[in-house]
mmCIF file of C-alpha atoms in Angstrom:
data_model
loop_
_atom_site.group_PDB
_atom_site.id
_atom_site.type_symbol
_atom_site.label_atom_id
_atom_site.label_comp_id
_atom_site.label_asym_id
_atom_site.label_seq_id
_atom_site.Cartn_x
_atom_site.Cartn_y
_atom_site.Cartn_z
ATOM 1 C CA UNK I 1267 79.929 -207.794 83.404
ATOM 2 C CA UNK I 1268 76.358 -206.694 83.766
ATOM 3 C CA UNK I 1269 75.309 -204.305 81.582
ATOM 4 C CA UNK I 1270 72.387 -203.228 83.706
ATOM 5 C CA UNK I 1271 72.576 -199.745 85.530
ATOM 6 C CA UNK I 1272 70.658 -201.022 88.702
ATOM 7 C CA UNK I 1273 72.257 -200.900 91.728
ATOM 8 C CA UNK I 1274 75.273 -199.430 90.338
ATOM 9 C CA UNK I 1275 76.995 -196.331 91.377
ATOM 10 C CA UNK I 1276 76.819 -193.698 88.256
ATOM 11 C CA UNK I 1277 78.733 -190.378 88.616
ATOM 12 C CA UNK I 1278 77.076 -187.563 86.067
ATOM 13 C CA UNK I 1279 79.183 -184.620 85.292
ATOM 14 C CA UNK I 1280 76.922 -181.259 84.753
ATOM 15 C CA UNK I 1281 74.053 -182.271 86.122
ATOM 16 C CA UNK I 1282 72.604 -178.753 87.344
ATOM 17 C CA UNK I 1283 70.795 -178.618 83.827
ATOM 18 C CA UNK I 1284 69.999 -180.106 80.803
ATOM 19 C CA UNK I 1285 71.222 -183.883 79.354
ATOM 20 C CA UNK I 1286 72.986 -184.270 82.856
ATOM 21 C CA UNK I 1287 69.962 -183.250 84.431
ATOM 22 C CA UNK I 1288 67.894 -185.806 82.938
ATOM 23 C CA UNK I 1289 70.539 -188.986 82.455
ATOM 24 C CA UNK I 1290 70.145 -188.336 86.831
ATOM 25 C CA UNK I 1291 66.605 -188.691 86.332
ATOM 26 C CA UNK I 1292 66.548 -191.728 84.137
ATOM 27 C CA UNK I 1293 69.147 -193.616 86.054
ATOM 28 C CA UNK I 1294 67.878 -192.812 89.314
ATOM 29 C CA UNK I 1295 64.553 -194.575 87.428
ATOM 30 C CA UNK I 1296 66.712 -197.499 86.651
ATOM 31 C CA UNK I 1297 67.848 -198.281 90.386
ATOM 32 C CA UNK I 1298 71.335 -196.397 90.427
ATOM 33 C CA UNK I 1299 73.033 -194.905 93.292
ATOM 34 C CA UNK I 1300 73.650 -191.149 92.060
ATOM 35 C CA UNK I 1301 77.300 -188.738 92.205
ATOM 36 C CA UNK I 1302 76.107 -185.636 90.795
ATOM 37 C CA UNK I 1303 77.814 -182.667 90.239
ATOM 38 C CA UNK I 1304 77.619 -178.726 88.562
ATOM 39 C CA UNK I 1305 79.048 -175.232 88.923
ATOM 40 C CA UNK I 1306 75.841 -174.218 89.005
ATOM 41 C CA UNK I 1307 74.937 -175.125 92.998
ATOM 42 C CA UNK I 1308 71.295 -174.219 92.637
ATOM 43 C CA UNK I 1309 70.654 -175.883 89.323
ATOM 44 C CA UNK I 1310 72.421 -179.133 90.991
ATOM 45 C CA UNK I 1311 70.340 -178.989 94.340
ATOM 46 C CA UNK I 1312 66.818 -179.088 92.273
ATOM 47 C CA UNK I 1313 68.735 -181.854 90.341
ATOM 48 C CA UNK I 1314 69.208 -184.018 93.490
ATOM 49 C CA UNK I 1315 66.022 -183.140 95.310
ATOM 50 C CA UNK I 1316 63.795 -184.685 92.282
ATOM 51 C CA UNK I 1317 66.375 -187.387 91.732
ATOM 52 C CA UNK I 1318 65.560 -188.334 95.184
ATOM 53 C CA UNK I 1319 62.107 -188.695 94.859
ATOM 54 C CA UNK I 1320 62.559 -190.911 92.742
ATOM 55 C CA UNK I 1321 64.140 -193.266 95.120
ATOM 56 C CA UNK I 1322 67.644 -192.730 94.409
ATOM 57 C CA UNK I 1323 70.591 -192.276 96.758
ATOM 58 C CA UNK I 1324 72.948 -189.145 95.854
ATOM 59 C CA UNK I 1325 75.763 -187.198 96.379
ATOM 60 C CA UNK I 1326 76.438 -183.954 95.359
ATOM 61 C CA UNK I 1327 79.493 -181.833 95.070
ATOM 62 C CA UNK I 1328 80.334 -178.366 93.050
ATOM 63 C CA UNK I 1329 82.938 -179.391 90.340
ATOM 64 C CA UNK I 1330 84.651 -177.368 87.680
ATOM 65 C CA UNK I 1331 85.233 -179.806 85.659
ATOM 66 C CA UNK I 1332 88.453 -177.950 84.159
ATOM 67 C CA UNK I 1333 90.232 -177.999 87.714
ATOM 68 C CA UNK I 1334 92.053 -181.418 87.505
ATOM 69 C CA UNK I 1335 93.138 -181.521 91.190
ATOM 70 C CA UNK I 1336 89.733 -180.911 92.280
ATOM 71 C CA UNK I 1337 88.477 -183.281 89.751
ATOM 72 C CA UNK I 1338 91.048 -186.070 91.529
ATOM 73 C CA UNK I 1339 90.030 -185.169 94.474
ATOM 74 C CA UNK I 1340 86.012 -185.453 93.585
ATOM 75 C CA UNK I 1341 86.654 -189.287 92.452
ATOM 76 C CA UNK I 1342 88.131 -190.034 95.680
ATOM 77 C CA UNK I 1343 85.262 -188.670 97.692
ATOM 78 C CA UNK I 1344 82.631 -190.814 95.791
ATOM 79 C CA UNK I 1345 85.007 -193.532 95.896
ATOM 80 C CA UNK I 1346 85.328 -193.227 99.705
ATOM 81 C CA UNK I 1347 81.378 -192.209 100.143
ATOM 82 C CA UNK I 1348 79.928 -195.168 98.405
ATOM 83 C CA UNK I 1349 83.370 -197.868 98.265
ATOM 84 C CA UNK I 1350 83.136 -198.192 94.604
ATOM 85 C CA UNK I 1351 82.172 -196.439 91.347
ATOM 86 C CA UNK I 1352 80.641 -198.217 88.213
ATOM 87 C CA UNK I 1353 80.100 -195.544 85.792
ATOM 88 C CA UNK I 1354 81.405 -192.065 85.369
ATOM 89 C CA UNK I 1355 79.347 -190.263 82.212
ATOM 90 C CA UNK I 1356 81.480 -187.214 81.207
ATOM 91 C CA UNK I 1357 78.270 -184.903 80.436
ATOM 92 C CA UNK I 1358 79.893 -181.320 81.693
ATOM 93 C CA UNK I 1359 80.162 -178.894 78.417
ATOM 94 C CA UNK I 1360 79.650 -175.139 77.042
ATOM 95 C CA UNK I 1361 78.826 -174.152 73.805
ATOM 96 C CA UNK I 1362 82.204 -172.066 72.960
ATOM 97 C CA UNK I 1363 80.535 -170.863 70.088
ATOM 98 C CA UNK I 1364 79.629 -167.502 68.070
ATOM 99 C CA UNK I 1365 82.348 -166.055 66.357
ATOM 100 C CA UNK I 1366 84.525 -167.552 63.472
ATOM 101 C CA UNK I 1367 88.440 -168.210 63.718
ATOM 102 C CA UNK I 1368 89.481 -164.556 62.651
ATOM 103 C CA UNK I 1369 86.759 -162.927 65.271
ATOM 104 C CA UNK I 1370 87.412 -165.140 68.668
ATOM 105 C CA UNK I 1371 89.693 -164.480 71.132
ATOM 106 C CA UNK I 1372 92.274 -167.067 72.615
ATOM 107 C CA UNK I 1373 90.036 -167.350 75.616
ATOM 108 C CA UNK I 1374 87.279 -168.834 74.330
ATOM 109 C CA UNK I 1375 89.362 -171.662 72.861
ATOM 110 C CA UNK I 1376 91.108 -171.695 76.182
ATOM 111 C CA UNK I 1377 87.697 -171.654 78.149
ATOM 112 C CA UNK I 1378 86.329 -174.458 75.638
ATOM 113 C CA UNK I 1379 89.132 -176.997 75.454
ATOM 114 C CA UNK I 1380 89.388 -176.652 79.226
ATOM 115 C CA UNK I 1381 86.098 -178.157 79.891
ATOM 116 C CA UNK I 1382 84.648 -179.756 76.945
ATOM 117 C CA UNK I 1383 87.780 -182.060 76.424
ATOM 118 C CA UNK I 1384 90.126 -181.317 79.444
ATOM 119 C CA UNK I 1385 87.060 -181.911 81.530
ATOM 120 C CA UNK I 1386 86.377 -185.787 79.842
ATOM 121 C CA UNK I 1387 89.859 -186.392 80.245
ATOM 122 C CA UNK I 1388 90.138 -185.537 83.527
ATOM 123 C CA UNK I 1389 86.855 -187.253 84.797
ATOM 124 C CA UNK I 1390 88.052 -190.648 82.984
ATOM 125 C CA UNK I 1391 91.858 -190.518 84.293
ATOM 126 C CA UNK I 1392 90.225 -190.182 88.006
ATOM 127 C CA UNK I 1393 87.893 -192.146 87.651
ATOM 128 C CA UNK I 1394 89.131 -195.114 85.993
ATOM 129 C CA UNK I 1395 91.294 -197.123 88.265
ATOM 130 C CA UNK I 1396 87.915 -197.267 90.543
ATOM 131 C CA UNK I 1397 86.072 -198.450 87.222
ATOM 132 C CA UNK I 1398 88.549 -200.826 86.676
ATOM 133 C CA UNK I 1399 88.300 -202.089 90.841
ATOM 134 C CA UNK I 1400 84.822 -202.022 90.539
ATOM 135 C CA UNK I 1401 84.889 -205.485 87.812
ATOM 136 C CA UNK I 1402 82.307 -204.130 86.375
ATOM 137 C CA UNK I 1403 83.023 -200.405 84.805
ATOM 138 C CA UNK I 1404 81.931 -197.758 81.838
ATOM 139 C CA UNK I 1405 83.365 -194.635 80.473
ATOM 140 C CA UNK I 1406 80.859 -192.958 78.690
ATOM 141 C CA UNK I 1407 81.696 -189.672 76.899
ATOM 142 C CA UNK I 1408 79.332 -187.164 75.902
ATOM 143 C CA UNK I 1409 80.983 -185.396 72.443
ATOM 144 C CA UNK I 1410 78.185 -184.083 69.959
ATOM 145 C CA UNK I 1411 77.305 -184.398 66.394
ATOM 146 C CA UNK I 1412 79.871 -181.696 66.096
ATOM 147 C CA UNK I 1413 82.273 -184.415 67.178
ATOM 148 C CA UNK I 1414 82.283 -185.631 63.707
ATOM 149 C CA UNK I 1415 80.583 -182.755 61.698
ATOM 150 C CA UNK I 1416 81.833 -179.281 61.570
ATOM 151 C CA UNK I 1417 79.973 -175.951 61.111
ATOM 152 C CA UNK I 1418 81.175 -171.967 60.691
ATOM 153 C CA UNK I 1419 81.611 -170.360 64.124
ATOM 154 C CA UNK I 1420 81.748 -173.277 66.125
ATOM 155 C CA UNK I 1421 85.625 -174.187 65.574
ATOM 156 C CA UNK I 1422 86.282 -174.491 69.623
ATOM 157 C CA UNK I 1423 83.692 -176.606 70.096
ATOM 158 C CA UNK I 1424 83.711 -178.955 67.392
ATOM 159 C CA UNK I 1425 87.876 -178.884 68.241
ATOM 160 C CA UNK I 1426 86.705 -180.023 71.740
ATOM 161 C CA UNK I 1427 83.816 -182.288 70.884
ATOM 162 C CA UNK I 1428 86.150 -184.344 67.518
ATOM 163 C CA UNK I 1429 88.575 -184.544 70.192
ATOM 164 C CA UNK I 1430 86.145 -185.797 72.876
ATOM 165 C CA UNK I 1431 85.641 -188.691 70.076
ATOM 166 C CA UNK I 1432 89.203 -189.572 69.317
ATOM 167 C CA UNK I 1433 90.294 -189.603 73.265
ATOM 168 C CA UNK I 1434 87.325 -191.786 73.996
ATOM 169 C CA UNK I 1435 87.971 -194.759 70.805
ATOM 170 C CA UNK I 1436 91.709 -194.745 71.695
ATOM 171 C CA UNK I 1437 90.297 -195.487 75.519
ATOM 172 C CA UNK I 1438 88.716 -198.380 74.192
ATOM 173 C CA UNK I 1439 91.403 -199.707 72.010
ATOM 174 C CA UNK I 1440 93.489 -199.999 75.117
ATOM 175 C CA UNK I 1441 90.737 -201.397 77.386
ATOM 176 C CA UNK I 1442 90.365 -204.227 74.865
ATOM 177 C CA UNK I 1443 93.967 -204.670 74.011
ATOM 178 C CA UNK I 1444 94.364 -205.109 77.984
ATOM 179 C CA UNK I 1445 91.235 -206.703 78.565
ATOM 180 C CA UNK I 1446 89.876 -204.587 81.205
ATOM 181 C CA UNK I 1447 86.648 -204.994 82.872
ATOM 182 C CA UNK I 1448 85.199 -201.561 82.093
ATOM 183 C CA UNK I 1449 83.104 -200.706 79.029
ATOM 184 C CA UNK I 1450 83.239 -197.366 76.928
ATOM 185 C CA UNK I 1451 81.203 -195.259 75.002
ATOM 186 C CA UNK I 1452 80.545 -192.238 73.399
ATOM 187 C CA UNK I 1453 77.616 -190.209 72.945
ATOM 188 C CA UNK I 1454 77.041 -188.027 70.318
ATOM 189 C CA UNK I 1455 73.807 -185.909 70.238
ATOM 190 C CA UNK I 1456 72.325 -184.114 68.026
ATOM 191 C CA UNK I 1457 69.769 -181.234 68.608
ATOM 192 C CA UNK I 1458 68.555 -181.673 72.362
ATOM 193 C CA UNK I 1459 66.436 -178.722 73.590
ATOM 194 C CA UNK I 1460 68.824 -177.224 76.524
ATOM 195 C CA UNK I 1461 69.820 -173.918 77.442
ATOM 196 C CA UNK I 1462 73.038 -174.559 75.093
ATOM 197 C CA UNK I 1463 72.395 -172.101 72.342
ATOM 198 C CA UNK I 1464 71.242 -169.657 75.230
ATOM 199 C CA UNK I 1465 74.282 -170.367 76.810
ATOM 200 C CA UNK I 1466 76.650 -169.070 74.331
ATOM 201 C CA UNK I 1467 74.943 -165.181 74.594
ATOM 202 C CA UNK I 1468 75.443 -165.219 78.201
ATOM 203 C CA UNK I 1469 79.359 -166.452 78.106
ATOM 204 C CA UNK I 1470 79.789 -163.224 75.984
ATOM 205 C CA UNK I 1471 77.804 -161.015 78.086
ATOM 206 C CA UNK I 1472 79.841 -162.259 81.217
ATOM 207 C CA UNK I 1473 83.129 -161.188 79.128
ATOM 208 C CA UNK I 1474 81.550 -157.739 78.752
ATOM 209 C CA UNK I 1475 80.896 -158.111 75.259
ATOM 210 C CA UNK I 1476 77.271 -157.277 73.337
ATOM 211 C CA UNK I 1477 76.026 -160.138 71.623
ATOM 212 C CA UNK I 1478 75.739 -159.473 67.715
ATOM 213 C CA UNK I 1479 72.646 -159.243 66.162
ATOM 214 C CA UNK I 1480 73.724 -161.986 63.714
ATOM 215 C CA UNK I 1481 74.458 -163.903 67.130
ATOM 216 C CA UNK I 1482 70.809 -163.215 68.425
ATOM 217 C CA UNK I 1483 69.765 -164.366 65.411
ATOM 218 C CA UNK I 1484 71.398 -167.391 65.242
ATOM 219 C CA UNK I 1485 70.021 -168.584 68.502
ATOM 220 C CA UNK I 1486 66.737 -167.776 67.760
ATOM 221 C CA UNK I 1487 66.692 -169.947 64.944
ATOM 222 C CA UNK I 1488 68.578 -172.900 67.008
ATOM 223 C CA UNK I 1489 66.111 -172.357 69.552
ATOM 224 C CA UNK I 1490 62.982 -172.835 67.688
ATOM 225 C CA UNK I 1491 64.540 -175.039 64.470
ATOM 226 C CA UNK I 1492 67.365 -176.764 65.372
ATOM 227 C CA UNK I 1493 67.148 -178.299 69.076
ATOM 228 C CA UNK I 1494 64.061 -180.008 68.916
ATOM 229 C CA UNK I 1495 64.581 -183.662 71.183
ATOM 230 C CA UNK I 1496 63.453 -182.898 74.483
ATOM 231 C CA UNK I 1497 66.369 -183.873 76.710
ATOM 232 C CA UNK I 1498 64.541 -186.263 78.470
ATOM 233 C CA UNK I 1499 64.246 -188.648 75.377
ATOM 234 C CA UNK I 1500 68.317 -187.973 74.528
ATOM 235 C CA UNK I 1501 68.464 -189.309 78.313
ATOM 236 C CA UNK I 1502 66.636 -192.364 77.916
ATOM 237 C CA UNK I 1503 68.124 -193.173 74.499
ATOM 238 C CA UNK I 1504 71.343 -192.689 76.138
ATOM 239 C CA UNK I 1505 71.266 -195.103 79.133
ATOM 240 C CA UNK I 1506 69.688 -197.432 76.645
ATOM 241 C CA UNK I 1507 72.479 -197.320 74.749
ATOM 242 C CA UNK I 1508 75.049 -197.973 77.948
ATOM 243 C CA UNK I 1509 72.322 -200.997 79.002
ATOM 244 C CA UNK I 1510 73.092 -202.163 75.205
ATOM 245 C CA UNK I 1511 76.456 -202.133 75.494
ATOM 246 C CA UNK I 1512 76.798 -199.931 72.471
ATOM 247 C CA UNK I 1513 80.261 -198.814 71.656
ATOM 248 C CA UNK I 1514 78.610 -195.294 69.994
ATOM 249 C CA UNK I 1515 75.282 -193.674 70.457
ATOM 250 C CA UNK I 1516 73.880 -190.995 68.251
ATOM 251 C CA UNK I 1517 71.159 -189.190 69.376
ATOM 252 C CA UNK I 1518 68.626 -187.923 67.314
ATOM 253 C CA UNK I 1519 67.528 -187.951 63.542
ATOM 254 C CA UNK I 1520 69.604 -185.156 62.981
ATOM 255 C CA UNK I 1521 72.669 -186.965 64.406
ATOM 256 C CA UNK I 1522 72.311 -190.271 62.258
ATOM 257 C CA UNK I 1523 71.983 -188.050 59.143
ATOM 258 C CA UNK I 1524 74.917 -186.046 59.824
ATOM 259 C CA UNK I 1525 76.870 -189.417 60.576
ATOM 260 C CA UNK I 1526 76.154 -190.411 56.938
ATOM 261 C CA UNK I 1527 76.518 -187.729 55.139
ATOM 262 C CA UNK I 1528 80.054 -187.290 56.184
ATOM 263 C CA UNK I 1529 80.753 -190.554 55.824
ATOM 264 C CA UNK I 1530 79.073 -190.640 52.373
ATOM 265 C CA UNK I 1531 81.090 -187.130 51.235
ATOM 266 C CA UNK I 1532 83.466 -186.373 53.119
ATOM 267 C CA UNK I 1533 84.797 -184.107 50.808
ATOM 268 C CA UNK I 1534 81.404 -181.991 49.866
ATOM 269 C CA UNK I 1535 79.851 -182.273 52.966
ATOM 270 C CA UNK I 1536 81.528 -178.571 54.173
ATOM 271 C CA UNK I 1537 80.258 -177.479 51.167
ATOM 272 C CA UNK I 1538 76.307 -178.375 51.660
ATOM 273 C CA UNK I 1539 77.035 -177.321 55.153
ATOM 274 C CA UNK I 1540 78.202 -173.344 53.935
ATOM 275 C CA UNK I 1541 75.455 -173.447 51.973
ATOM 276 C CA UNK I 1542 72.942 -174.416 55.019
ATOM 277 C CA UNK I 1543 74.028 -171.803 56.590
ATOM 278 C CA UNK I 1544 73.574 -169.268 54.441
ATOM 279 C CA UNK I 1545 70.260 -170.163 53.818
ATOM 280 C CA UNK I 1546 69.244 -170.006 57.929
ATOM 281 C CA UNK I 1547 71.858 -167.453 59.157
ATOM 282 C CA UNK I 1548 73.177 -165.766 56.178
ATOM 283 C CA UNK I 1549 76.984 -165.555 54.576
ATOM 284 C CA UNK I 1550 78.739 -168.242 56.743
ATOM 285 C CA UNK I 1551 75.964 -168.401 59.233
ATOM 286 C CA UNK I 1552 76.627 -164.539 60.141
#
């Protein structure tokens, strides 16, 4: 199998903004043929239009990731639009963040789940009998640091994003048990400047609720403290990482420090992380 992306057909889920946005950009760099896709139509469209001008070919389609029929029937049409599909990268996410266990509703766990991990699993069950017809396939999974470190007010997310991490290692384990032709990874950045943080203010303001000012805060200081990597550099790190071969990519300073201090302590590390929080947001980061 070749591990380079040139010439291969690349499918990037949420790709109206952000990461997906700029993994489109990078691999359209790299020679790939494009399958794009987003909720957001508008944010998708500028995604295409620049990918093209950078010499790629693409497709585009509004997903919701969380629909599996329409994700099934997604995989087909790139299937049938290009006659095979290399690499599917699982990108699509929402922060599903804000409020602590006793405070959140059951929809925002609902809401979370159903894209952030229902939406990987979905995109690598359609996609991966074309991976696995192509000779020449890779799964690669976009979890977070939050996939192995956890933080107050962020239990649907990190529930989706550990998750993201456990369904994409036992992928692997039966790829190589069966020795299949297709690759997998996951990806697990750390603090990329999107619109996540934003993102989480808005959800609640679509539900009709007032963001807190302890929530206002707390994206402030993401904004300005926290997300720092401009997603462009997660993006080429990340395709690097697929050319490599690499099994796991963390993304960011941030994300190999996290990595070893819970491996290190897994016991204190909540611990150091309460006290963190306190110290940037207040009592349990409220």
């Amino acid at each position: 199998m070749s591990n380079s992306v040139r010439d291969k057909v690349a499918v990037v889920t949420g790709a109206g903004s952000g990461i997906g946005r700029r993994l489109a950009f990078e691999l359209a760099r790299r020679g790939a043929r494009l399958a794009v896709s987003d909720v957001d139509d508008i944010g998708l469209g500028e995604t295409a239009d620049r990918a093209r001008a950078l010499g790629a070919e693409v497709h585009t389609a509004h997903l919701d990731v969380s629909d599996r029929a329409e994700v099934e029937t997604y995989a087909a049409a790139v299937a049938a639009h290009y006659g095979v599909v290399h690499q599917i990268y699982n990108n699509a996410g929402i922060s599903g963040g804000g409020q602590t266990v006793l405070e959140a509703d059951w929809e925002v766990y609902d809401r979370t789940l159903a894209v952030n991990l229902f939406g990987v699993i979905h995109g690598t069950k359609a996609f991966l009998p074309h991976l696995i017809a192509s000779g020449d396939g890779h799964v690669v999974n976009v979890s977070s640091l939050n996939g192995y470190l956890a933080q107050p007010t962020l239990s649907a997310y990190c529930a989706s994003k550990f998750g993201v991490r456990g369904f994409t290692e036992a992928l692997r384990t039966e790829l190589l048990s069966e020795r299949l032709p297709v690759r997998v990874t996951v990806v697990h950045p750390g603090g990329v400047k999107t619109n996540i943080a934003t993102a989480t203010l808005s959800q609640a303001r679509d539900q009709g609720l007032a963001p807190t000012a302890a929530q206002l805060d707390r994206t402030r200081v993401y904004n300005d403290k926290l997300l720092k990597m401009p997603a462009s550099q997660a993006a080429h790190v990340i395709v690097d990482g697929v050319e490599a071969g690499a099994p796991r990519i963390r993304v960011g300073s941030d994300a190999r420090t996290a990595d070893r201090l819970v491996r290190l302590l897994p016991g204190l590390y909540p611990k150091l992380i309460a006290a963190v929080e306190r110290k940037l947001f207040g009592t349990a980061g409220r």
